[in-house]
Structure formats: C-alpha cells, structure tokens
C-alpha cells in the first residue's frame, strides 16, 4: 500500500460519560424522539455487525485426539513400535502401539474442556428490547440493535448494549455481575468527569446488567464486542490456557527423560556393535532399553489419579472442569477472592436499627425472615420505623413451596425482611393501609415517599439518604410514641449514630413521616415538617464459613486477598470482619484509581503488600493476577461475575460460584463451587494437597522400575550377556504394575497435619534430592536382584525362558514391597495403618495372580516367552524382596 492510499487509524471512541446528552445524540446523528430510520439502521447493522459477541471456534475433536500423540515420550514409543515392526516382531509392535493408543484415548477423554465462555456472553445479554425507529416504538431482537438506536428501559429489563442515559425516572440498575457493586445504582443523565471509574458512571447503562426500578431511555453507544461485556470477552480470549505447576514440571521432566533415554539407547547400540554384536540384536536391545525407561503408565495413572480426586472433590461440593486444576489447588500460595457473592452472601441484610436514641441489632442474614431483634418487643418508635420501611417500599417477599422468593430492589427487600422479623407482614399492612400516592426514588432527591390512610388520616412515609431526610425533619418520635421538637443536640445524636454505622461499611437509610393534608404528593412535601423515625443500616453480610476458612488458609501459609469492584470503605469493613487483614493496623486499601497510577514495578510491590483492592476494573484484576504470577505465586482466583471471567481464566486455577455465578464466570473457570461457599475452597485445597502427595508417591514408586529395567539392559550389553528381559516382558511389568499396584496409591488418605504445613514453593521440583536418591537406590537394588538371579539361573542350567521369568518376577516382587514403603515417603512403613487403604491389598492380590498366570499358563508362556519356575526360585525372589525392603527402610530412617 502506498503512502497516499494508507488507511488512517480509526478515530478514538469518545468518553461518552463525559459528554452532554445532546452532544452524544449529535455525534451519532440521531434525534431522541424519532430514533434511526430503518434504512440507516440497516446500513449501520451492515457496518457494525449484529449485537452479539463473536465466538472463536474451539479445537475439533480430531485435533485434540491427534495432539495426544505429539508428546515427546509417546513419540519415542511410536518409534519403538515402528522399529520392532520393521524387524518383524509383530507381537511387540502390537503391544507397544496398543499402549500408545490407550494412553491417547485416556488423555483425549480427560482433556475435553469446552471453550464456551464467549458463547455464554451471548446468553448474558437481553434478547428483546423496546427501540425507537422512524418515530415509533417497537419490540425487536437485541441482536439487531446498532450504535445510535434509542432504547427504552423499564424495571425487569436486561440492558441490551452499552447506553448513554438520556433521561430517567427513578431508574436503577444492578451491575454486580459487571462491576462487583452489590447495591442498585441510581442512573442520571448529567455529564461526569473523565476519570470517573466504570462502577461510578451513573449516566451509563451496560450490556448484561439488569434494571430493577424506574424507567428511562438511552442511546446505544456500543454493541457486541465494543461493549464493556464484549471487551471482557476479548480479555477472556486473550488469556492463555494456564498450565499447573505439576504439568509444567512433568513437561520439563518428559523433555529431560526423552534425551536421557535416546542417549542411553544410542549408547547401548554403540557399545554392542563395537563389541562385535549384530546390529539387529543391538537395535532390539536399544528398543528394549527405550521401552523399559519410558514410564508408559505414568500419563494414564496421573489422569486417573486426578480423576479420582475430581470424584472426591465433587463429594465436597467442588466440581472440577479441568483435571490439572486438582493438583494446582494443592500448590496454591495466594487466593484472590471477589467480595460480592463469594466472601459475602450477595443478599442485602439489615443488621442494625436505631430509633429514639437506642440501637437494636438484628439477627439472621439474607432474604429469609428468620431472626430476632435485640431488646425484645419493638417500642413505638422502632415499630413506626419498621412500618415506614414496609409501606414505603415497592419490593415483594413471598414464600412458595417452603422457599422464600423476592422481587425488586435488594435494599427494599432487606427492609421487608427486617419488618417481618418484627412481626410486620407487608401484604397485610398494604391491605390495611392502602397507598394513595407516591414519589418514586429519584437520584436528585435521593428519597422515596408514599401516602397512606392511617386511622383515617393521610400520612406520608419517606425513606432515603440521611443528608436529605434529616434537614427536612422538625421533630422526632420518642420511645413513648410522642413527637418532640428536634433540636441541635438531637440532630447531632442522629448524625453521630449514622456516621458510626457508615464508618463500619454499612449502608444507612433514614425513615420519617408526617401528617399530610392532601391526596397528591409533591416534592414540596419533603422539604420540611417531617418527623424523624429511625435509621436502618444494612450490608451484604460476610459468610460465616468464610471467616473460619480464611483462618485455616492463613494457617496453611496461603495469603487471601480481596479484589472487588465495590467501594473502598465497604471492602475494608468486610475484610476486617472476616480476618483478611493481618492485624488491626495494616488495613490499607488500594482503589482502581490508585492502581491506574502505578507502573509495573510499583504494581508488583503493591500486589505483594496489599491484601484488599476496591473499585477495581476487569483489566486491573488481570494485572494483579499477572503481577502475582510474575513473582512466582500460584494464584487461585475466585469470583462470580462477568467482570471476574478474564482473571479466572488467567489464574493458575479459576474458581467460580455455581449457584450465584454467571455462566461466563463458570465457563472461564477450572473449578465451580456448587454451594457458593468460600469455605469449600479450604476443603478443596486440602484435597488438592493430598492428591499431589499421592501423585508424588506414585512417581517415586514407578520410576525405579524404569530406571532398573534400563540398567539391566545396559549392564547386559556392557558385560556381553543376553538380555535378562525382553521388550514385551518390560511392557508387561510396566503396564500391569502401574494399574494394579500404582493406582491404589491414589486412594491413600491425606496424611495428618497436611493443612498445617506451608505450600510447596512453586519453583520446587516434583522430586527433591531425597526422593531422587531413593529412586536410584531402588533401581540399583532391582538391577542387582534381577540380573543376579538371571545369571544364577543360567549357571544352574535353566532355560533362557525360565531365567527371564525369574528376573521378571524379581522386579515385580521388589515393586510390591516398595509399594508399602511409598505409602509414606518420610515415615516408616509401620507408621501407616496396615488396612487404611484396602485398594493396596486388592491390587497386590491381583498382581500376584497375574504373575502366576504369566509364569504357569501355557498360552501366556508362548506369548511372552516365559516358563514355569520352581518353589525354590520363589523363595529366593521373596528373600531378595525382603532384603530390598529392609535397605529402603534403613535409608528412610537415616534420612529422618
């Protein structure tokens, strides 16, 4: 493209919240009353595309299955199968390639995680809306909306795209899924400053959020991928699939093992040829060494062990969507938790009331009207406060099929619940005192008022912000039920009570009444003459189980951080209640605005030092998770909203809430909690640690066999002896013992004190130097026992088949005794209860039966080139196994 024809960069999108409504309309070339013409709308639809997030196709099933054969060790096995086939060893070829296919099938089944997060975003937006086209209102599919459309919203609607509010009457939306803000947001049309955070942009309504009160209309400024929800879809798509510590280390281990095996196989071939042996036998010896050194059963055993862990976790209300996440839980060093719906109930609850100079605490939580008010029967002032809360209220609370269901603004539902706790049923009250008129809540007046007939007198009840209600009050109700003038001292008393509640993170509403001479309310009715009744303080309460769970996480060396879109004071109050702060002094909270000013180095320091982040936007959650990962932390991220999804996918393990979580969050996460309980994470971490321990036990148990088999082949070539075991016999040992002896280790119960030890350092190897030394020791014991018995059988004049059968059974016998030792990698074999894992005994019994079959059953003698052996040989095999057991246990004792 020449300079003259180069396309100009697209113009930057204006900050819509900073512009006046008329300027936004002018920018889109539309009149608010007429909307777009059908022709213009069709042209814009062609230009911008339909109003739904684009979804990227996932890998096909064939592609995922093919990927199973691309692993380094699998490629070595395939090469071994090809070599044996070229040499005419078809039985060996069939068995080797059969092992490859079985492993591929297991991996394919266990790797079937579907990438549906972007599809869920399409379901998260409204499907039908009211739009103005060519001067008339009409209902249409939200997918046909375009920038410049004028849309009308009423309570109950889902916002179909990002809108700039043009007008509204008591319009309120709930944006918790997008911003983390639990309380409904009042909407207005005035311009806002440029640096206003997303959660505070009250002149905008965002795709996927819900209208809970009032009505209004707005201009669509972004659709599909250009919306805030669409941007999150882009962040999800851009986040890489995270690998867990174990998968990373096993990948490194596989690469190292590949080169070691190839080097040893080449060395074996070269030594044999240099000694004058034929190249065909030496090629078979190299294949035997490669087959022996590769832990064929390890991938399948790991997958099955993790799958067993999935079943255990499901019983503890944690559903695993991605198998390696089981192990990642056990490695977790930091849990980054959303607040709303994760650490809290996501149900506004009145916790305190104040009237006539007296505070009252309220028991219970959530939208179930169970619990008492302290102080017994409410006095006249408190009862009148609760009457106002129930009558000046548009919400509904009903019991259906023994379950409480609610509708309306969560704040108003909370007021109905506390009224019911005091014995006031809003349905009965509304029947006794019907509403005559109302002034809906308005963001300017910050007050709602209703008019009722109370004992034949028109009475106005009002609720709203204390800074609006208190100045309009000239009297207050006493605990005796009488009205007294409200003097300066009384105002200070009320203001102090409200301030004390607010500083503890509570949302405070004031309630008042007045006798009203008329049947029609006006704003003038709220300008004076009110009688102050009381205060209602509410919050989204913390989950009780979260407090104990966080304490346990701290004991386990896991840091818990809160990352929320809610206000800083609310976040600080909840964090203090549930024990996130290390002490009463370090209660620093950073906001999204603070984070935006930090460079990467400062952000890294803040991420490590600060435990509570508030008013945080989706990209900032991602930055925090990445900053922690860059410092070597293994990060678990919990959340339930659309705004949590990118960070859930980026984290080493994303944990979504199953009951209250959005589909987007669930499908971006690796694990879903079916009870939305933070405490379940603690149980899952404990389970994850136990599973990781069992995986290490399996690896420590299985690798000596591969090492010993490789040593036996190499030793035979070096000394010029016949191979003590064939490739087919090696495969028999590896595959049968991995399933019958190794897999029972997956059922080992977690060792005592597992949640009182620090997390594994992320950089720590899977096998430490102690375990590597033990693997070498056991491998050498297998070499000495198997090769020694093979040579002894030859000296006694036994056939080659008999000698190889003895050698093969030595390997299996040592594996059996070593299995019992591996039930605890640190403690003596006698420290583990003998029958605490019956699967071990079942596996040993089946393995012995299989060894008797391959030794004495003629068809298997023919297939595997084995032969029956004497009782004396069995006695010698058992003695060698017991000696090996004694040496291993002495080594463990010396290490302790």
GROMACS .gro file of C-alpha atoms in nm, residues 388-803:
model
  416
  388UNK     CA    1  -4.243   0.305   5.728
  389UNK     CA    2  -3.987   0.056   5.591
  390UNK     CA    3  -4.263  -0.186   5.488
  391UNK     CA    4  -4.510   0.068   5.342
  392UNK     CA    5  -4.265   0.299   5.163
  393UNK     CA    6  -4.149   0.002   4.961
  394UNK     CA    7  -4.210  -0.147   4.614
  395UNK     CA    8  -4.045  -0.486   4.666
  396UNK     CA    9  -4.218  -0.821   4.723
  397UNK     CA   10  -4.138  -1.115   4.952
  398UNK     CA   11  -4.334  -1.440   4.928
  399UNK     CA   12  -4.299  -1.798   5.045
  400UNK     CA   13  -4.356  -2.057   4.773
  401UNK     CA   14  -4.311  -2.430   4.829
  402UNK     CA   15  -4.128  -2.360   5.157
  403UNK     CA   16  -3.882  -2.131   4.981
  404UNK     CA   17  -3.872  -1.754   5.015
  405UNK     CA   18  -3.875  -1.566   4.688
  406UNK     CA   19  -3.824  -1.196   4.640
  407UNK     CA   20  -3.859  -0.937   4.368
  408UNK     CA   21  -3.745  -0.577   4.344
  409UNK     CA   22  -3.464  -0.361   4.471
  410UNK     CA   23  -3.240  -0.562   4.712
  411UNK     CA   24  -3.237  -0.268   4.955
  412UNK     CA   25  -3.616  -0.267   4.972
  413UNK     CA   26  -3.629  -0.647   5.005
  414UNK     CA   27  -3.394  -0.618   5.303
  415UNK     CA   28  -3.637  -0.372   5.467
  416UNK     CA   29  -3.929  -0.611   5.415
  417UNK     CA   30  -3.728  -0.893   5.572
  418UNK     CA   31  -3.647  -0.695   5.888
  419UNK     CA   32  -4.011  -0.583   5.916
  420UNK     CA   33  -4.121  -0.947   5.903
  421UNK     CA   34  -3.867  -1.038   6.171
  422UNK     CA   35  -4.054  -0.791   6.393
  423UNK     CA   36  -4.390  -0.944   6.302
  424UNK     CA   37  -4.497  -0.690   6.038
  425UNK     CA   38  -4.627  -0.855   5.718
  426UNK     CA   39  -4.618  -0.607   5.431
  427UNK     CA   40  -4.905  -0.780   5.250
  428UNK     CA   41  -5.134  -0.727   5.549
  429UNK     CA   42  -5.008  -0.373   5.602
  430UNK     CA   43  -5.068  -0.280   5.239
  431UNK     CA   44  -5.422  -0.411   5.265
  432UNK     CA   45  -5.491  -0.221   5.590
  433UNK     CA   46  -5.318   0.100   5.480
  434UNK     CA   47  -5.353   0.124   5.100
  435UNK     CA   48  -5.121   0.352   4.908
  436UNK     CA   49  -5.286   0.670   4.778
  437UNK     CA   50  -4.991   0.829   4.600
  438UNK     CA   51  -4.616   0.809   4.572
  439UNK     CA   52  -4.298   0.993   4.483
  440UNK     CA   53  -4.059   0.735   4.332
  441UNK     CA   54  -3.698   0.733   4.438
  442UNK     CA   55  -3.506   0.988   4.237
  443UNK     CA   56  -3.130   1.029   4.221
  444UNK     CA   57  -3.164   1.404   4.267
  445UNK     CA   58  -3.389   1.400   4.574
  446UNK     CA   59  -3.243   1.066   4.699
  447UNK     CA   60  -3.574   0.998   4.870
  448UNK     CA   61  -3.888   0.792   4.813
  449UNK     CA   62  -4.225   0.884   4.966
  450UNK     CA   63  -4.565   0.717   4.976
  451UNK     CA   64  -4.905   0.836   5.104
  452UNK     CA   65  -5.137   0.612   5.309
  453UNK     CA   66  -5.456   0.633   5.513
  454UNK     CA   67  -5.355   0.564   5.874
  455UNK     CA   68  -5.651   0.555   6.111
  456UNK     CA   69  -5.840   0.794   5.885
  457UNK     CA   70  -5.553   1.040   5.846
  458UNK     CA   71  -5.342   1.081   5.529
  459UNK     CA   72  -4.986   1.000   5.634
  460UNK     CA   73  -4.668   1.039   5.432
  461UNK     CA   74  -4.384   0.791   5.487
  462UNK     CA   75  -4.040   0.865   5.348
  463UNK     CA   76  -3.709   0.686   5.328
  464UNK     CA   77  -3.379   0.797   5.181
  465UNK     CA   78  -3.032   0.935   5.241
  466UNK     CA   79  -2.986   1.083   5.588
  467UNK     CA   80  -2.838   1.402   5.443
  468UNK     CA   81  -3.172   1.460   5.266
  469UNK     CA   82  -3.414   1.334   5.533
  470UNK     CA   83  -3.262   1.484   5.849
  471UNK     CA   84  -3.260   1.853   5.735
  472UNK     CA   85  -3.631   1.821   5.649
  473UNK     CA   86  -3.722   1.693   5.997
  474UNK     CA   87  -3.854   1.929   6.262
  475UNK     CA   88  -3.947   1.663   6.519
  476UNK     CA   89  -3.860   1.311   6.622
  477UNK     CA   90  -4.061   1.022   6.763
  478UNK     CA   91  -3.976   0.915   7.119
  479UNK     CA   92  -3.983   0.566   7.259
  480UNK     CA   93  -4.310   0.658   7.428
  481UNK     CA   94  -4.465   0.724   7.088
  482UNK     CA   95  -4.484   1.101   7.127
  483UNK     CA   96  -4.339   1.362   6.895
  484UNK     CA   97  -4.089   1.610   7.037
  485UNK     CA   98  -3.910   1.902   6.867
  486UNK     CA   99  -3.581   1.806   6.706
  487UNK     CA  100  -3.314   2.038   6.844
  488UNK     CA  101  -2.943   2.066   6.759
  489UNK     CA  102  -2.848   1.806   7.020
  490UNK     CA  103  -3.097   1.562   6.872
  491UNK     CA  104  -2.964   1.620   6.522
  492UNK     CA  105  -2.606   1.561   6.642
  493UNK     CA  106  -2.715   1.239   6.813
  494UNK     CA  107  -2.878   1.108   6.494
  495UNK     CA  108  -2.587   1.218   6.274
  496UNK     CA  109  -2.335   1.052   6.507
  497UNK     CA  110  -2.530   0.724   6.502
  498UNK     CA  111  -2.544   0.732   6.122
  499UNK     CA  112  -2.173   0.815   6.095
  500UNK     CA  113  -2.082   0.528   6.326
  501UNK     CA  114  -2.276   0.288   6.103
  502UNK     CA  115  -2.127   0.428   5.782
  503UNK     CA  116  -1.767   0.406   5.903
  504UNK     CA  117  -1.824   0.033   5.961
  505UNK     CA  118  -1.917  -0.011   5.596
  506UNK     CA  119  -2.294  -0.014   5.648
  507UNK     CA  120  -2.538   0.150   5.409
  508UNK     CA  121  -2.765   0.380   5.611
  509UNK     CA  122  -3.123   0.482   5.529
  510UNK     CA  123  -3.326   0.733   5.730
  511UNK     CA  124  -3.704   0.695   5.773
  512UNK     CA  125  -3.957   0.967   5.855
  513UNK     CA  126  -4.330   1.051   5.845
  514UNK     CA  127  -4.568   1.344   5.852
  515UNK     CA  128  -4.938   1.402   5.857
  516UNK     CA  129  -5.019   1.526   5.508
  517UNK     CA  130  -5.317   1.746   5.423
  518UNK     CA  131  -5.397   1.627   5.074
  519UNK     CA  132  -5.422   1.332   4.836
  520UNK     CA  133  -5.145   1.419   4.588
  521UNK     CA  134  -4.777   1.424   4.680
  522UNK     CA  135  -4.529   1.677   4.551
  523UNK     CA  136  -4.162   1.749   4.610
  524UNK     CA  137  -4.266   2.028   4.844
  525UNK     CA  138  -4.400   1.765   5.084
  526UNK     CA  139  -4.040   1.655   5.155
  527UNK     CA  140  -3.896   1.999   5.212
  528UNK     CA  141  -3.994   2.026   5.580
  529UNK     CA  142  -4.227   1.920   5.857
  530UNK     CA  143  -4.106   1.560   5.874
  531UNK     CA  144  -4.093   1.359   6.195
  532UNK     CA  145  -3.775   1.156   6.223
  533UNK     CA  146  -3.849   0.789   6.299
  534UNK     CA  147  -3.521   0.600   6.282
  535UNK     CA  148  -3.229   0.457   6.088
  536UNK     CA  149  -3.189   0.124   5.911
  537UNK     CA  150  -2.831   0.008   5.847
  538UNK     CA  151  -2.765  -0.274   5.606
  539UNK     CA  152  -2.486  -0.458   5.433
  540UNK     CA  153  -2.415  -0.756   5.218
  541UNK     CA  154  -2.301  -0.970   5.514
  542UNK     CA  155  -1.992  -1.191   5.513
  543UNK     CA  156  -2.040  -1.565   5.501
  544UNK     CA  157  -1.981  -1.710   5.845
  545UNK     CA  158  -1.795  -2.006   5.699
  546UNK     CA  159  -1.559  -1.768   5.517
  547UNK     CA  160  -1.415  -1.645   5.846
  548UNK     CA  161  -1.306  -1.993   5.957
  549UNK     CA  162  -1.190  -2.081   5.605
  550UNK     CA  163  -0.965  -1.775   5.584
  551UNK     CA  164  -0.819  -1.857   5.926
  552UNK     CA  165  -0.738  -2.210   5.804
  553UNK     CA  166  -0.585  -2.074   5.483
  554UNK     CA  167  -0.356  -1.849   5.687
  555UNK     CA  168  -0.252  -2.147   5.900
  556UNK     CA  169  -0.172  -2.333   5.578
  557UNK     CA  170   0.054  -2.050   5.461
  558UNK     CA  171  -0.191  -1.925   5.198
  559UNK     CA  172  -0.243  -1.549   5.159
  560UNK     CA  173  -0.603  -1.437   5.095
  561UNK     CA  174  -0.657  -1.114   4.901
  562UNK     CA  175  -0.988  -0.939   4.827
  563UNK     CA  176  -1.024  -0.787   4.479
  564UNK     CA  177  -1.363  -0.622   4.437
  565UNK     CA  178  -1.545  -0.360   4.237
  566UNK     CA  179  -1.725  -0.234   4.547
  567UNK     CA  180  -1.646   0.082   4.746
  568UNK     CA  181  -1.325   0.101   4.949
  569UNK     CA  182  -1.493   0.152   5.288
  570UNK     CA  183  -1.729  -0.141   5.230
  571UNK     CA  184  -1.437  -0.361   5.124
  572UNK     CA  185  -1.233  -0.254   5.429
  573UNK     CA  186  -1.522  -0.328   5.667
  574UNK     CA  187  -1.585  -0.676   5.523
  575UNK     CA  188  -1.213  -0.755   5.515
  576UNK     CA  189  -1.179  -0.661   5.882
  577UNK     CA  190  -1.477  -0.879   5.979
  578UNK     CA  191  -1.356  -1.190   5.800
  579UNK     CA  192  -0.990  -1.159   5.903
  580UNK     CA  193  -0.817  -1.076   5.575
  581UNK     CA  194  -0.606  -0.803   5.737
  582UNK     CA  195  -0.304  -0.942   5.922
  583UNK     CA  196  -0.361  -0.702   6.213
  584UNK     CA  197  -0.568  -0.402   6.312
  585UNK     CA  198  -0.302  -0.159   6.188
  586UNK     CA  199  -0.238  -0.278   5.832
  587UNK     CA  200  -0.583  -0.200   5.690
  588UNK     CA  201  -0.467  -0.025   5.373
  589UNK     CA  202  -0.699  -0.050   5.073
  590UNK     CA  203  -0.597   0.041   4.718
  591UNK     CA  204  -0.861   0.153   4.468
  592UNK     CA  205  -0.870   0.108   4.094
  593UNK     CA  206  -0.790   0.475   4.057
  594UNK     CA  207  -0.476   0.423   4.269
  595UNK     CA  208  -0.374   0.120   4.062
  596UNK     CA  209  -0.410   0.312   3.736
  597UNK     CA  210  -0.131   0.546   3.852
  598UNK     CA  211   0.117   0.265   3.925
  599UNK     CA  212   0.382   0.144   3.682
  600UNK     CA  213   0.459  -0.228   3.660
  601UNK     CA  214   0.726  -0.224   3.931
  602UNK     CA  215   0.506  -0.034   4.175
  603UNK     CA  216   0.213  -0.262   4.093
  604UNK     CA  217   0.424  -0.571   4.168
  605UNK     CA  218   0.512  -0.426   4.509
  606UNK     CA  219   0.151  -0.332   4.581
  607UNK     CA  220   0.022  -0.674   4.474
  608UNK     CA  221   0.256  -0.841   4.721
  609UNK     CA  222   0.197  -0.599   5.010
  610UNK     CA  223  -0.171  -0.502   4.994
  611UNK     CA  224  -0.448  -0.752   5.065
  612UNK     CA  225  -0.760  -0.551   4.973
  613UNK     CA  226  -0.826  -0.382   4.639
  614UNK     CA  227  -1.152  -0.193   4.576
  615UNK     CA  228  -1.324  -0.025   4.281
  616UNK     CA  229  -1.115  -0.250   4.055
  617UNK     CA  230  -1.195  -0.290   3.685
  618UNK     CA  231  -1.156  -0.614   3.482
  619UNK     CA  232  -0.820  -0.522   3.327
  620UNK     CA  233  -0.684  -0.431   3.669
  621UNK     CA  234  -0.787  -0.770   3.811
  622UNK     CA  235  -0.590  -0.925   3.528
  623UNK     CA  236  -0.288  -0.702   3.602
  624UNK     CA  237  -0.295  -0.802   3.969
  625UNK     CA  238  -0.314  -1.174   3.893
  626UNK     CA  239  -0.031  -1.145   3.642
  627UNK     CA  240   0.179  -0.940   3.886
  628UNK     CA  241   0.145  -1.212   4.150
  629UNK     CA  242   0.226  -1.486   3.898
  630UNK     CA  243   0.534  -1.294   3.786
  631UNK     CA  244   0.658  -1.312   4.146
  632UNK     CA  245   0.631  -1.690   4.138
  633UNK     CA  246   0.299  -1.720   4.321
  634UNK     CA  247   0.048  -1.993   4.232
  635UNK     CA  248  -0.273  -1.793   4.215
  636UNK     CA  249  -0.628  -1.913   4.271
  637UNK     CA  250  -0.890  -1.655   4.169
  638UNK     CA  251  -1.249  -1.681   4.289
  639UNK     CA  252  -1.544  -1.490   4.150
  640UNK     CA  253  -1.897  -1.499   4.018
  641UNK     CA  254  -1.943  -1.205   3.783
  642UNK     CA  255  -1.878  -1.131   3.419
  643UNK     CA  256  -1.609  -0.891   3.540
  644UNK     CA  257  -1.424  -1.180   3.708
  645UNK     CA  258  -1.404  -1.404   3.399
  646UNK     CA  259  -1.076  -1.282   3.241
  647UNK     CA  260  -0.890  -1.309   3.573
  648UNK     CA  261  -1.049  -1.651   3.636
  649UNK     CA  262  -0.905  -1.777   3.311
  650UNK     CA  263  -0.565  -1.613   3.366
  651UNK     CA  264  -0.520  -1.754   3.716
  652UNK     CA  265  -0.346  -2.086   3.778
  653UNK     CA  266  -0.686  -2.204   3.896
  654UNK     CA  267  -1.007  -2.008   3.844
  655UNK     CA  268  -1.286  -2.086   4.092
  656UNK     CA  269  -1.643  -1.980   4.004
  657UNK     CA  270  -1.958  -1.981   4.215
  658UNK     CA  271  -2.212  -2.239   4.094
  659UNK     CA  272  -2.533  -2.100   4.244
  660UNK     CA  273  -2.495  -1.725   4.213
  661UNK     CA  274  -2.227  -1.715   3.945
  662UNK     CA  275  -2.280  -1.610   3.586
  663UNK     CA  276  -2.241  -1.861   3.304
  664UNK     CA  277  -1.946  -1.658   3.180
  665UNK     CA  278  -1.760  -1.699   3.508
  666UNK     CA  279  -1.836  -2.071   3.535
  667UNK     CA  280  -1.716  -2.149   3.186
  668UNK     CA  281  -1.396  -1.947   3.221
  669UNK     CA  282  -1.311  -2.123   3.549
  670UNK     CA  283  -1.135  -2.453   3.611
  671UNK     CA  284  -1.344  -2.529   3.921
  672UNK     CA  285  -1.702  -2.447   4.023
  673UNK     CA  286  -1.830  -2.447   4.381
  674UNK     CA  287  -2.181  -2.591   4.394
  675UNK     CA  288  -2.261  -2.423   4.727
  676UNK     CA  289  -2.101  -2.080   4.656
  677UNK     CA  290  -1.917  -2.122   4.984
  678UNK     CA  291  -1.565  -1.985   5.025
  679UNK     CA  292  -1.512  -2.250   5.293
  680UNK     CA  293  -1.540  -2.518   5.026
  681UNK     CA  294  -1.215  -2.382   4.881
  682UNK     CA  295  -1.037  -2.474   5.202
  683UNK     CA  296  -1.165  -2.832   5.172
  684UNK     CA  297  -1.063  -2.837   4.805
  685UNK     CA  298  -0.711  -2.714   4.888
  686UNK     CA  299  -0.676  -2.990   5.148
  687UNK     CA  300  -0.797  -3.245   4.894
  688UNK     CA  301  -0.561  -3.100   4.632
  689UNK     CA  302  -0.263  -3.129   4.867
  690UNK     CA  303  -0.348  -3.491   4.940
  691UNK     CA  304  -0.383  -3.570   4.570
  692UNK     CA  305  -0.049  -3.407   4.491
  693UNK     CA  306   0.113  -3.611   4.768
  694UNK     CA  307  -0.033  -3.925   4.616
  695UNK     CA  308   0.093  -3.830   4.270
  696UNK     CA  309   0.445  -3.781   4.409
  697UNK     CA  310   0.415  -4.117   4.584
  698UNK     CA  311   0.317  -4.280   4.254
  699UNK     CA  312   0.604  -4.117   4.063
  700UNK     CA  313   0.853  -4.210   4.336
  701UNK     CA  314   0.723  -4.566   4.327
  702UNK     CA  315   0.714  -4.618   3.947
  703UNK     CA  316   1.038  -4.455   3.829
  704UNK     CA  317   1.278  -4.704   4.000
  705UNK     CA  318   1.130  -4.982   3.788
  706UNK     CA  319   1.201  -4.792   3.464
  707UNK     CA  320   1.547  -4.698   3.591
  708UNK     CA  321   1.620  -5.056   3.698
  709UNK     CA  322   1.498  -5.201   3.366
  710UNK     CA  323   1.721  -4.960   3.175
  711UNK     CA  324   2.019  -5.050   3.396
  712UNK     CA  325   1.960  -5.423   3.343
  713UNK     CA  326   1.962  -5.383   2.963
  714UNK     CA  327   2.268  -5.157   2.970
  715UNK     CA  328   2.456  -5.390   3.210
  716UNK     CA  329   2.382  -5.692   2.990
  717UNK     CA  330   2.524  -5.516   2.683
  718UNK     CA  331   2.831  -5.392   2.871
  719UNK     CA  332   2.920  -5.741   3.000
  720UNK     CA  333   2.816  -5.912   2.676
  721UNK     CA  334   2.531  -6.110   2.831
  722UNK     CA  335   2.193  -6.198   2.681
  723UNK     CA  336   1.910  -5.955   2.763
  724UNK     CA  337   1.761  -6.065   3.101
  725UNK     CA  338   1.415  -5.940   2.997
  726UNK     CA  339   1.255  -5.875   2.656
  727UNK     CA  340   1.075  -5.557   2.545
  728UNK     CA  341   0.741  -5.739   2.569
  729UNK     CA  342   0.812  -5.855   2.924
  730UNK     CA  343   0.914  -5.499   3.016
  731UNK     CA  344   0.582  -5.368   2.885
  732UNK     CA  345   0.401  -5.636   3.086
  733UNK     CA  346   0.577  -5.526   3.405
  734UNK     CA  347   0.525  -5.156   3.341
  735UNK     CA  348   0.158  -5.166   3.244
  736UNK     CA  349   0.026  -5.427   3.489
  737UNK     CA  350   0.206  -5.289   3.791
  738UNK     CA  351   0.115  -4.929   3.708
  739UNK     CA  352  -0.255  -5.020   3.712
  740UNK     CA  353  -0.269  -5.286   3.985
  741UNK     CA  354  -0.001  -5.160   4.222
  742UNK     CA  355   0.044  -4.790   4.143
  743UNK     CA  356  -0.316  -4.673   4.112
  744UNK     CA  357  -0.416  -4.783   4.464
  745UNK     CA  358  -0.185  -4.508   4.588
  746UNK     CA  359  -0.443  -4.260   4.452
  747UNK     CA  360  -0.678  -4.376   4.727
  748UNK     CA  361  -0.435  -4.308   5.011
  749UNK     CA  362  -0.599  -4.080   5.270
  750UNK     CA  363  -0.437  -3.741   5.331
  751UNK     CA  364  -0.162  -3.753   5.591
  752UNK     CA  365  -0.215  -3.583   5.927
  753UNK     CA  366  -0.126  -3.215   5.953
  754UNK     CA  367  -0.149  -3.157   5.579
  755UNK     CA  368  -0.314  -2.813   5.631
  756UNK     CA  369  -0.059  -2.704   5.889
  757UNK     CA  370   0.234  -2.704   5.651
  758UNK     CA  371   0.337  -2.426   5.415
  759UNK     CA  372   0.252  -2.450   5.043
  760UNK     CA  373   0.511  -2.613   4.822
  761UNK     CA  374   0.746  -2.349   4.678
  762UNK     CA  375   0.633  -2.304   4.314
  763UNK     CA  376   0.992  -2.349   4.193
  764UNK     CA  377   1.046  -2.669   4.395
  765UNK     CA  378   1.097  -2.981   4.181
  766UNK     CA  379   0.838  -3.260   4.187
  767UNK     CA  380   1.106  -3.489   4.330
  768UNK     CA  381   1.352  -3.349   4.581
  769UNK     CA  382   1.707  -3.478   4.620
  770UNK     CA  383   1.599  -3.728   4.887
  771UNK     CA  384   1.343  -3.891   4.659
  772UNK     CA  385   1.579  -3.888   4.358
  773UNK     CA  386   1.838  -4.065   4.573
  774UNK     CA  387   1.580  -4.322   4.679
  775UNK     CA  388   1.478  -4.384   4.316
  776UNK     CA  389   1.841  -4.451   4.227
  777UNK     CA  390   1.883  -4.678   4.530
  778UNK     CA  391   1.576  -4.888   4.447
  779UNK     CA  392   1.674  -4.901   4.078
  780UNK     CA  393   2.016  -5.036   4.173
  781UNK     CA  394   1.854  -5.294   4.407
  782UNK     CA  395   1.635  -5.409   4.116
  783UNK     CA  396   1.941  -5.431   3.890
  784UNK     CA  397   2.133  -5.639   4.145
  785UNK     CA  398   1.841  -5.867   4.227
  786UNK     CA  399   1.710  -5.928   3.874
  787UNK     CA  400   2.046  -5.950   3.692
  788UNK     CA  401   2.196  -6.160   3.972
  789UNK     CA  402   1.907  -6.409   3.969
  790UNK     CA  403   1.918  -6.422   3.586
  791UNK     CA  404   2.288  -6.511   3.588
  792UNK     CA  405   2.235  -6.761   3.872
  793UNK     CA  406   1.958  -6.936   3.678
  794UNK     CA  407   2.189  -6.964   3.378
  795UNK     CA  408   2.463  -7.119   3.590
  796UNK     CA  409   2.212  -7.374   3.718
  797UNK     CA  410   2.139  -7.481   3.363
  798UNK     CA  411   1.789  -7.340   3.348
  799UNK     CA  412   1.644  -7.240   3.013
  800UNK     CA  413   1.652  -6.880   2.887
  801UNK     CA  414   1.271  -6.859   2.934
  802UNK     CA  415   1.300  -6.971   3.297
  803UNK     CA  416   1.585  -6.730   3.372
   0.00000   0.00000   0.00000
